[in-house]
mmCIF file of C-alpha atoms and ligand atoms in Angstrom:
data_model
loop_
_atom_site.group_PDB
_atom_site.id
_atom_site.type_symbol
_atom_site.label_atom_id
_atom_site.label_comp_id
_atom_site.label_asym_id
_atom_site.label_seq_id
_atom_site.Cartn_x
_atom_site.Cartn_y
_atom_site.Cartn_z
ATOM 1 C CA UNK H 251 313.478 73.514 201.976
ATOM 2 C CA UNK H 252 313.067 72.032 205.439
ATOM 3 C CA UNK H 253 311.909 75.403 206.753
ATOM 4 C CA UNK H 254 309.298 75.763 204.039
ATOM 5 C CA UNK H 255 308.012 72.279 204.717
ATOM 6 C CA UNK H 256 307.769 73.026 208.419
ATOM 7 C CA UNK H 257 305.859 76.251 207.819
ATOM 8 C CA UNK H 258 303.545 74.400 205.484
ATOM 9 C CA UNK H 259 302.852 71.743 208.087
ATOM 10 C CA UNK H 260 302.095 74.342 210.762
ATOM 11 C CA UNK H 261 299.736 76.176 208.415
ATOM 12 C CA UNK H 262 298.048 72.933 207.499
ATOM 13 C CA UNK H 263 297.510 71.914 211.088
ATOM 14 C CA UNK H 264 296.057 75.351 211.879
ATOM 15 C CA UNK H 265 293.554 74.925 209.079
ATOM 16 C CA UNK H 266 292.565 71.437 210.190
ATOM 17 C CA UNK H 267 292.228 72.727 213.748
ATOM 18 C CA UNK H 268 289.984 75.585 212.694
ATOM 19 C CA UNK H 269 287.759 73.235 210.777
ATOM 20 C CA UNK H 270 287.365 70.799 213.587
ATOM 21 C CA UNK H 271 287.704 72.487 216.950
ATOM 22 C CA UNK H 272 287.792 69.643 219.451
ATOM 23 C CA UNK H 273 284.431 69.569 221.157
ATOM 24 C CA UNK H 274 282.728 68.002 224.148
ATOM 25 C CA UNK H 275 279.006 68.025 224.901
ATOM 26 C CA UNK H 276 278.267 67.867 228.618
ATOM 27 C CA UNK H 277 274.787 67.514 230.117
ATOM 28 C CA UNK H 278 274.969 67.877 233.898
ATOM 29 C CA UNK H 279 272.834 68.781 236.918
ATOM 30 C CA UNK H 280 272.439 72.517 237.377
ATOM 31 C CA UNK H 281 274.949 74.124 239.743
ATOM 32 C CA UNK H 282 277.115 71.027 239.701
ATOM 33 C CA UNK H 283 280.277 72.345 237.981
ATOM 34 C CA UNK H 284 281.823 75.714 238.801
ATOM 35 C CA UNK H 285 282.396 78.010 235.799
ATOM 36 C CA UNK H 286 286.076 78.507 236.551
ATOM 37 C CA UNK H 287 286.713 74.757 236.589
ATOM 38 C CA UNK H 288 284.988 74.396 233.241
ATOM 39 C CA UNK H 289 287.042 77.304 231.880
ATOM 40 C CA UNK H 290 290.256 75.693 233.106
ATOM 41 C CA UNK H 291 289.383 72.415 231.396
ATOM 42 C CA UNK H 292 288.834 74.208 228.105
ATOM 43 C CA UNK H 293 292.002 76.200 228.483
ATOM 44 C CA UNK H 294 294.205 73.251 229.450
ATOM 45 C CA UNK H 295 292.903 70.913 226.784
ATOM 46 C CA UNK H 296 291.814 73.213 223.984
ATOM 47 C CA UNK H 297 288.533 71.310 223.947
ATOM 48 C CA UNK H 298 285.491 73.496 223.458
ATOM 49 C CA UNK H 299 282.640 72.468 225.784
ATOM 50 C CA UNK H 300 278.957 72.826 224.991
ATOM 51 C CA UNK H 301 277.496 72.766 228.476
ATOM 52 C CA UNK H 302 273.842 72.316 229.333
ATOM 53 C CA UNK H 303 272.026 71.402 232.511
ATOM 54 C CA UNK H 304 268.985 69.569 233.855
ATOM 55 C CA UNK H 305 267.190 69.460 237.177
ATOM 56 C CA UNK H 306 266.063 65.895 237.467
ATOM 57 C CA UNK H 307 267.051 62.410 236.416
ATOM 58 C CA UNK H 308 263.696 62.110 234.690
ATOM 59 C CA UNK H 309 264.527 65.052 232.421
ATOM 60 C CA UNK H 310 267.922 63.620 231.520
ATOM 61 C CA UNK H 311 266.435 60.208 230.848
ATOM 62 C CA UNK H 312 263.546 61.558 228.765
ATOM 63 C CA UNK H 313 265.931 63.634 226.673
ATOM 64 C CA UNK H 314 268.192 60.674 225.908
ATOM 65 C CA UNK H 315 265.224 58.415 225.188
ATOM 66 C CA UNK H 316 263.556 60.921 222.897
ATOM 67 C CA UNK H 317 266.751 61.483 220.969
ATOM 68 C CA UNK H 318 269.387 58.755 221.271
ATOM 69 C CA UNK H 319 271.530 60.751 218.824
ATOM 70 C CA UNK H 320 271.343 63.885 220.993
ATOM 71 C CA UNK H 321 275.118 64.080 220.861
ATOM 72 C CA UNK H 322 275.912 64.195 224.575
ATOM 73 C CA UNK H 323 279.331 62.878 225.564
ATOM 74 C CA UNK H 324 279.008 63.204 229.330
ATOM 75 C CA UNK H 325 275.928 62.809 231.544
ATOM 76 C CA UNK H 326 275.632 62.575 235.333
ATOM 77 C CA UNK H 327 272.746 60.315 236.418
ATOM 78 C CA UNK H 328 272.133 59.305 240.042
ATOM 79 C CA UNK H 329 272.514 55.715 241.266
ATOM 80 C CA UNK H 330 269.043 54.511 240.340
ATOM 81 C CA UNK H 331 269.194 55.989 236.872
ATOM 82 C CA UNK H 332 272.651 54.535 236.244
ATOM 83 C CA UNK H 333 271.033 51.190 236.991
ATOM 84 C CA UNK H 334 268.120 51.838 234.635
ATOM 85 C CA UNK H 335 270.277 53.250 231.855
ATOM 86 C CA UNK H 336 272.666 50.281 231.996
ATOM 87 C CA UNK H 337 269.741 47.871 231.753
ATOM 88 C CA UNK H 338 268.320 49.768 228.818
ATOM 89 C CA UNK H 339 271.718 49.795 227.099
ATOM 90 C CA UNK H 340 271.870 53.585 227.037
ATOM 91 C CA UNK H 341 275.458 53.815 228.321
ATOM 92 C CA UNK H 342 278.765 52.612 226.946
ATOM 93 C CA UNK H 343 281.157 50.497 229.023
ATOM 94 C CA UNK H 344 284.152 52.524 230.175
ATOM 95 C CA UNK H 345 287.719 51.600 229.337
ATOM 96 C CA UNK H 346 289.283 51.886 232.779
ATOM 97 C CA UNK H 347 292.792 51.696 231.361
ATOM 98 C CA UNK H 348 292.126 55.233 230.121
ATOM 99 C CA UNK H 349 291.218 56.552 233.562
ATOM 100 C CA UNK H 350 294.406 57.769 235.148
ATOM 101 C CA UNK H 351 293.076 58.960 238.523
ATOM 102 C CA UNK H 352 290.505 56.250 239.218
ATOM 103 C CA UNK H 353 292.384 55.287 242.395
ATOM 104 C CA UNK H 354 291.601 58.692 243.894
ATOM 105 C CA UNK H 355 288.027 57.513 244.457
ATOM 106 C CA UNK H 356 286.849 56.391 247.875
ATOM 107 C CA UNK H 357 286.636 52.563 247.648
ATOM 108 C CA UNK H 358 283.596 52.628 249.963
ATOM 109 C CA UNK H 359 281.641 54.293 247.143
ATOM 110 C CA UNK H 360 282.726 51.940 244.366
ATOM 111 C CA UNK H 361 281.284 48.634 243.157
ATOM 112 C CA UNK H 362 277.791 49.356 244.412
ATOM 113 C CA UNK H 363 274.812 47.284 243.298
ATOM 114 C CA UNK H 364 273.672 49.765 240.679
ATOM 115 C CA UNK H 365 276.958 49.221 238.768
ATOM 116 C CA UNK H 366 278.837 46.376 240.488
ATOM 117 C CA UNK H 367 282.242 46.941 238.864
ATOM 118 C CA UNK H 368 281.863 50.596 237.920
ATOM 119 C CA UNK H 369 281.992 49.499 234.345
ATOM 120 C CA UNK H 370 279.668 52.340 233.342
ATOM 121 C CA UNK H 371 279.811 55.038 235.963
ATOM 122 C CA UNK H 372 282.355 57.142 237.826
ATOM 123 C CA UNK H 373 281.201 58.745 241.102
ATOM 124 C CA UNK H 374 281.231 62.530 240.713
ATOM 125 C CA UNK H 375 279.392 64.187 243.628
ATOM 126 C CA UNK H 376 277.136 63.107 246.429
ATOM 127 C CA UNK H 377 274.117 65.093 247.585
ATOM 128 C CA UNK H 378 271.986 64.578 250.665
ATOM 129 C CA UNK H 379 268.333 65.512 250.906
ATOM 130 C CA UNK H 380 267.262 67.064 254.159
ATOM 131 C CA UNK H 381 265.268 69.831 255.771
ATOM 132 C CA UNK H 382 266.181 73.495 255.457
ATOM 133 C CA UNK H 383 264.815 76.177 257.738
ATOM 134 C CA UNK H 384 265.521 79.745 258.684
ATOM 135 C CA UNK H 385 266.086 80.116 262.426
ATOM 136 C CA UNK H 386 264.812 83.702 262.318
ATOM 137 C CA UNK H 387 261.385 82.139 261.913
ATOM 138 C CA UNK H 388 261.624 78.773 263.630
ATOM 139 C CA UNK H 389 263.481 77.983 266.829
ATOM 140 C CA UNK H 390 266.863 76.409 266.311
ATOM 141 C CA UNK H 391 266.790 72.677 266.973
ATOM 142 C CA UNK H 392 262.980 72.468 266.868
ATOM 143 C CA UNK H 393 262.915 70.572 263.555
ATOM 144 C CA UNK H 394 264.638 67.212 263.547
ATOM 145 C CA UNK H 395 262.643 64.833 261.350
ATOM 146 C CA UNK H 396 260.471 64.666 258.247
ATOM 147 C CA UNK H 397 257.337 64.087 260.298
ATOM 148 C CA UNK H 398 257.834 67.563 261.826
ATOM 149 C CA UNK H 399 256.929 69.122 258.471
ATOM 150 C CA UNK H 400 253.285 68.176 259.032
ATOM 151 C CA UNK H 401 253.037 70.497 262.057
ATOM 152 C CA UNK H 402 250.424 73.192 261.734
ATOM 153 C CA UNK H 403 252.889 75.995 262.420
ATOM 154 C CA UNK H 404 254.284 75.462 258.911
ATOM 155 C CA UNK H 405 250.972 76.207 257.205
ATOM 156 C CA UNK H 406 251.627 77.547 253.695
ATOM 157 C CA UNK H 407 255.398 77.713 254.250
ATOM 158 C CA UNK H 408 257.079 74.649 252.790
ATOM 159 C CA UNK H 409 259.304 74.353 249.770
ATOM 160 C CA UNK H 410 258.980 70.840 248.382
ATOM 161 C CA UNK H 411 261.604 69.562 245.939
ATOM 162 C CA UNK H 412 260.049 69.088 242.534
ATOM 163 C CA UNK H 413 261.567 65.636 242.158
ATOM 164 C CA UNK H 414 259.304 62.632 242.171
ATOM 165 C CA UNK H 415 261.428 60.174 244.112
ATOM 166 C CA UNK H 416 262.625 62.820 246.575
ATOM 167 C CA UNK H 417 259.062 63.819 247.450
ATOM 168 C CA UNK H 418 257.966 60.230 247.901
ATOM 169 C CA UNK H 419 261.125 59.313 249.824
ATOM 170 C CA UNK H 420 260.272 61.985 252.346
ATOM 171 C CA UNK H 421 256.723 60.675 252.679
ATOM 172 C CA UNK H 422 257.763 57.002 252.825
ATOM 173 C CA UNK H 423 260.413 57.711 255.466
ATOM 174 C CA UNK H 424 257.907 59.655 257.535
ATOM 175 C CA UNK H 425 255.728 56.512 257.474
ATOM 176 C CA UNK H 426 258.671 54.310 258.373
ATOM 177 C CA UNK H 427 258.676 52.679 254.946
ATOM 178 C CA UNK H 428 261.588 52.267 252.574
ATOM 179 C CA UNK H 429 262.162 55.188 250.204
ATOM 180 C CA UNK H 430 262.830 52.517 247.595
ATOM 181 C CA UNK H 431 259.455 50.880 248.008
ATOM 182 C CA UNK H 432 257.839 49.384 244.935
ATOM 183 C CA UNK H 433 254.783 48.225 246.865
ATOM 184 C CA UNK H 434 251.693 49.916 245.350
ATOM 185 C CA UNK H 435 249.950 50.005 248.735
ATOM 186 C CA UNK H 436 252.879 51.735 250.428
ATOM 187 C CA UNK H 437 253.144 54.191 247.555
ATOM 188 C CA UNK H 438 249.415 54.893 247.794
ATOM 189 C CA UNK H 439 249.813 55.482 251.537
ATOM 190 C CA UNK H 440 252.683 57.857 250.859
ATOM 191 C CA UNK H 441 250.482 59.745 248.418
ATOM 192 C CA UNK H 442 247.706 59.945 251.002
ATOM 193 C CA UNK H 443 250.062 61.360 253.599
ATOM 194 C CA UNK H 444 251.388 63.874 251.072
ATOM 195 C CA UNK H 445 247.833 65.049 250.456
ATOM 196 C CA UNK H 446 247.616 65.832 254.170
ATOM 197 C CA UNK H 447 250.843 67.836 253.847
ATOM 198 C CA UNK H 448 249.467 70.067 251.071
ATOM 199 C CA UNK H 449 248.047 72.767 253.411
ATOM 200 C CA UNK H 450 251.635 73.379 254.536
ATOM 201 C CA UNK H 451 253.084 73.514 251.020
ATOM 202 C CA UNK H 452 254.025 76.846 249.503
ATOM 203 C CA UNK H 453 255.736 75.713 246.318
ATOM 204 C CA UNK H 454 257.413 72.892 244.401
ATOM 205 C CA UNK H 455 260.853 73.761 243.038
ATOM 206 C CA UNK H 456 264.204 72.134 242.382
ATOM 207 C CA UNK H 457 266.228 74.589 240.329
ATOM 208 C CA UNK H 458 266.255 77.776 242.395
ATOM 209 C CA UNK H 459 266.225 76.299 245.883
ATOM 210 C CA UNK H 460 269.268 78.185 247.143
ATOM 211 C CA UNK H 461 267.922 81.572 246.013
ATOM 212 C CA UNK H 462 264.446 80.847 247.360
ATOM 213 C CA UNK H 463 265.794 80.242 250.867
ATOM 214 C CA UNK H 464 268.244 83.165 250.681
ATOM 215 C CA UNK H 465 265.476 85.531 249.550
ATOM 216 C CA UNK H 466 263.131 84.289 252.317
ATOM 217 C CA UNK H 467 260.649 83.175 249.652
ATOM 218 C CA UNK H 468 260.490 79.983 251.664
ATOM 219 C CA UNK H 469 261.603 79.664 255.264
ATOM 220 C CA UNK H 470 261.324 75.903 255.721
ATOM 221 C CA UNK H 471 261.131 72.797 253.560
ATOM 222 C CA UNK H 472 263.143 70.227 251.672
ATOM 223 C CA UNK H 473 266.553 70.886 250.161
ATOM 224 C CA UNK H 474 269.685 69.367 248.736
ATOM 225 C CA UNK H 475 272.703 69.770 251.019
ATOM 226 C CA UNK H 476 274.852 71.788 248.582
ATOM 227 C CA UNK H 477 272.195 74.431 248.080
ATOM 228 C CA UNK H 478 271.953 74.963 251.820
ATOM 229 C CA UNK H 479 275.702 74.837 252.377
ATOM 230 C CA UNK H 480 275.923 77.805 249.996
ATOM 231 C CA UNK H 481 272.754 79.491 251.308
ATOM 232 C CA UNK H 482 274.157 79.247 254.828
ATOM 233 C CA UNK H 483 277.245 81.135 253.676
ATOM 234 C CA UNK H 484 275.031 83.910 252.375
ATOM 235 C CA UNK H 485 272.801 83.905 255.468
ATOM 236 C CA UNK H 486 273.926 81.983 258.545
ATOM 237 C CA UNK H 487 270.315 81.728 259.780
ATOM 238 C CA UNK H 488 269.577 79.141 257.097
ATOM 239 C CA UNK H 489 270.079 75.721 258.655
ATOM 240 C CA UNK H 490 270.220 72.202 257.259
ATOM 241 C CA UNK H 491 268.909 69.148 259.106
ATOM 242 C CA UNK H 492 269.781 65.536 258.369
ATOM 243 C CA UNK H 493 266.416 64.051 259.392
ATOM 244 C CA UNK H 494 266.390 61.549 262.230
ATOM 245 C CA UNK H 495 263.918 59.386 260.320
ATOM 246 C CA UNK H 496 266.437 58.841 257.503
ATOM 247 C CA UNK H 497 267.345 60.665 254.318
ATOM 248 C CA UNK H 498 268.378 60.133 250.720
ATOM 249 C CA UNK H 499 272.027 60.205 249.886
ATOM 250 C CA UNK H 500 272.541 60.401 246.161
ATOM 251 C CA UNK H 501 275.655 59.347 244.356
ATOM 252 C CA UNK H 502 275.665 61.147 241.042
ATOM 253 C CA UNK H 503 278.023 59.560 238.568
ATOM 254 C CA UNK H 504 279.608 60.459 235.271
ATOM 255 C CA UNK H 505 278.644 58.202 232.391
ATOM 256 C CA UNK H 506 279.079 58.242 228.626
ATOM 257 C CA UNK H 507 275.851 57.778 226.658
ATOM 258 C CA UNK H 508 275.608 55.474 223.662
ATOM 259 C CA UNK H 509 276.523 57.242 220.430
ATOM 260 C CA UNK H 510 278.665 59.844 222.191
ATOM 261 C CA UNK H 511 280.438 61.570 219.296
ATOM 262 C CA UNK H 512 283.583 62.707 221.135
ATOM 263 C CA UNK H 513 284.801 59.728 223.122
ATOM 264 C CA UNK H 514 288.433 60.744 223.537
ATOM 265 C CA UNK H 515 287.376 64.160 224.825
ATOM 266 C CA UNK H 516 284.942 62.529 227.230
ATOM 267 C CA UNK H 517 287.829 60.567 228.737
ATOM 268 C CA UNK H 518 289.901 63.753 228.924
ATOM 269 C CA UNK H 519 287.090 65.349 230.930
ATOM 270 C CA UNK H 520 286.694 62.388 233.281
ATOM 271 C CA UNK H 521 290.430 62.368 233.917
ATOM 272 C CA UNK H 522 290.338 66.095 234.587
ATOM 273 C CA UNK H 523 287.554 65.952 237.173
ATOM 274 C CA UNK H 524 289.083 62.895 238.833
ATOM 275 C CA UNK H 525 292.204 64.934 239.615
ATOM 276 C CA UNK H 526 292.350 65.552 243.362
ATOM 277 C CA UNK H 527 292.854 69.325 243.021
ATOM 278 C CA UNK H 528 289.960 69.685 240.581
ATOM 279 C CA UNK H 529 287.555 67.428 242.482
ATOM 280 C CA UNK H 530 288.372 69.391 245.659
ATOM 281 C CA UNK H 531 287.442 72.660 243.959
ATOM 282 C CA UNK H 532 284.220 71.173 242.625
ATOM 283 C CA UNK H 533 283.215 69.980 246.099
ATOM 284 C CA UNK H 534 284.079 73.292 247.740
ATOM 285 C CA UNK H 535 282.305 75.451 245.167
ATOM 286 C CA UNK H 536 279.137 73.360 244.875
ATOM 287 C CA UNK H 537 278.816 72.432 248.549
ATOM 288 C CA UNK H 538 278.443 68.730 247.800
ATOM 289 C CA UNK H 539 280.423 65.812 249.178
ATOM 290 C CA UNK H 540 283.149 64.465 246.930
ATOM 291 C CA UNK H 541 283.528 60.710 246.469
ATOM 292 C CA UNK H 542 287.157 61.473 245.620
ATOM 293 C CA UNK H 543 289.134 60.595 248.772
ATOM 294 C CA UNK H 544 292.302 62.295 247.531
ATOM 295 C CA UNK H 545 290.295 65.476 246.955
ATOM 296 C CA UNK H 546 288.720 65.416 250.410
ATOM 297 C CA UNK H 547 292.209 65.142 251.908
ATOM 298 C CA UNK H 548 293.107 68.405 250.161
ATOM 299 C CA UNK H 549 290.106 70.348 251.471
ATOM 300 C CA UNK H 550 290.603 72.899 254.250
ATOM 301 C CA UNK H 551 289.592 71.464 257.634
ATOM 302 C CA UNK H 552 286.740 74.005 257.890
ATOM 303 C CA UNK H 553 285.113 72.385 254.880
ATOM 304 C CA UNK H 554 286.037 68.791 255.579
ATOM 305 C CA UNK H 555 284.460 69.187 259.020
ATOM 306 C CA UNK H 556 281.474 71.275 257.989
ATOM 307 C CA UNK H 557 278.450 69.222 259.057
ATOM 308 C CA UNK H 558 276.287 70.273 256.089
ATOM 309 C CA UNK H 559 278.714 69.187 253.394
ATOM 310 C CA UNK H 560 280.617 66.419 255.233
ATOM 311 C CA UNK H 561 278.379 65.023 258.009
ATOM 312 C CA UNK H 562 279.811 62.677 260.637
ATOM 313 C CA UNK H 563 279.768 58.896 260.383
ATOM 314 C CA UNK H 564 276.683 58.437 262.578
ATOM 315 C CA UNK H 565 274.728 60.813 260.331
ATOM 316 C CA UNK H 566 276.038 59.185 257.166
ATOM 317 C CA UNK H 567 274.718 55.861 258.459
ATOM 318 C CA UNK H 568 271.141 57.140 258.224
ATOM 319 C CA UNK H 569 271.640 57.914 254.528
ATOM 320 C CA UNK H 570 269.919 55.632 252.026
ATOM 321 C CA UNK H 571 270.886 55.208 248.380
ATOM 322 C CA UNK H 572 268.082 55.166 245.842
ATOM 323 C CA UNK H 573 267.345 52.130 243.720
ATOM 324 C CA UNK H 574 265.352 52.011 240.507
ATOM 325 C CA UNK H 575 261.632 51.605 241.169
ATOM 326 C CA UNK H 576 261.279 49.795 237.822
ATOM 327 C CA UNK H 577 257.590 49.102 237.129
ATOM 328 C CA UNK H 578 256.519 51.230 240.087
ATOM 329 C CA UNK H 579 258.134 54.345 238.550
ATOM 330 C CA UNK H 580 255.018 55.166 236.546
ATOM 331 C CA UNK H 581 252.927 54.917 239.704
ATOM 332 C CA UNK H 582 255.174 57.387 241.517
ATOM 333 C CA UNK H 583 254.945 59.790 238.617
ATOM 334 C CA UNK H 584 251.193 59.490 238.354
ATOM 335 C CA UNK H 585 250.786 60.296 242.042
ATOM 336 C CA UNK H 586 253.143 63.264 241.872
ATOM 337 C CA UNK H 587 251.156 64.749 239.000
ATOM 338 C CA UNK H 588 247.958 64.249 240.953
ATOM 339 C CA UNK H 589 249.482 65.853 244.017
ATOM 340 C CA UNK H 590 250.665 68.898 242.109
ATOM 341 C CA UNK H 591 247.228 69.379 240.556
ATOM 342 C CA UNK H 592 245.736 69.457 244.059
ATOM 343 C CA UNK H 593 248.424 71.807 245.412
HETATM 344 C C1 N2P V 143 272.097 70.053 241.598
HETATM 345 C C2 N2P V 143 272.023 69.111 242.717
HETATM 346 C C3 N2P V 143 271.244 67.938 242.491
HETATM 347 C C4 N2P V 143 271.729 66.745 243.156
HETATM 348 N N1 N2P V 143 271.361 71.212 241.685
HETATM 349 C C5 N2P V 143 270.775 65.628 243.014
HETATM 350 N N2 N2P V 143 271.302 64.419 243.390
#
C-alpha cells in the first residue's frame, strides 16, 4: 500500500511539474551573461529561463513603461536608471534576508546615492566608457583624451556609441563640464561641439561594437571596456584608453520590476550570480569589472591585473558615475536625434 501511494505521489508531482515548469524571465544588456553560465543556472535549479536583451537603458525603460505587465523578473539598469525607476515605483524592494551571498559585494560599491541602502538594486557588472583604436592605423599612445577625437586625421573614421548619455558625456567632458549636467546651456554647447565632430564620425552603434573593431569596420572611436577587452584578445592591435579628461563608469545592477511573476526564481537567480565562482566567470567572459569582491579574488592574476578590465586606482579615480538627468533627459534625447539626422 505504501509503495503504491509513493508511486502515485511521484507520478502526481511529475504531472504538476510538466504543467508548470518553473520559469524566469530575464531582460539584460546584450553580451552581459555568458551562455554556459545561463545553462548552468537552468541545470542546477531546473528553472527554465526566457532570456532577452537590450542595448540601452532607454530601451529597457521604454519597454517597462509601455507594458508594466511585460512579465520580466530580472532587469539590469545602470545607476541613473535605478534611481529613476525607484522614483517612478517601477521596482520592488528586495528582501535582503533572501540574499545569501550579499556580503560578497565590494562595500565601496554599495549604498550609493542612486539607491542608498541597496533596497532595490544589486550591483552586477561595471563597464567603463573609453576610446578604442587600432594601433595598425594610429600610433600607440597618440590618443589619450576625448578632445583628441576632433583631430582631422580621424576624418570619417569614428564609431560613436549609440547611447544618448554616453555621447553627451563624451562631449561634456571634452568641454570640461560634468557628464551629469542638467544645465540647458551646457547641453546645448555639448550638442554644438558634437556637430563639429560629425565630419569625423563613421557610424553610431552600440550592439556590435566588438565585431566592428575586430573586422576593422571602425579603427577608432568610443567603446565599452568589455567589448575592447574581448576585441583585444582577438586582435592585440585594438587598444583601449581611459581618457585623461574623465570617463563614465557604469554600475549596472540587478533589480526586480513591479509585477514580476516569478519572484522566488528571481531570488534564486540573484543568489546564483552573487556566488563568487559564478560572478568570477561572468566577469572573465564578458570582460567587465565585477563588483563582487569575493569573485575578483578568485580571478587569475592576468585578469585581475589587466588594465582594460581592472584599471588601477589612479585610473578608477577619473571614473564618474551617471546620475539621472530628470527633466533634462528629453533635451538630451532631442539633441541626439538632431545630431543623428545631420550625420
Ligand atoms: C553590454 C554592455 C553595456 C554596458 N553590451 C553599459 N553599461
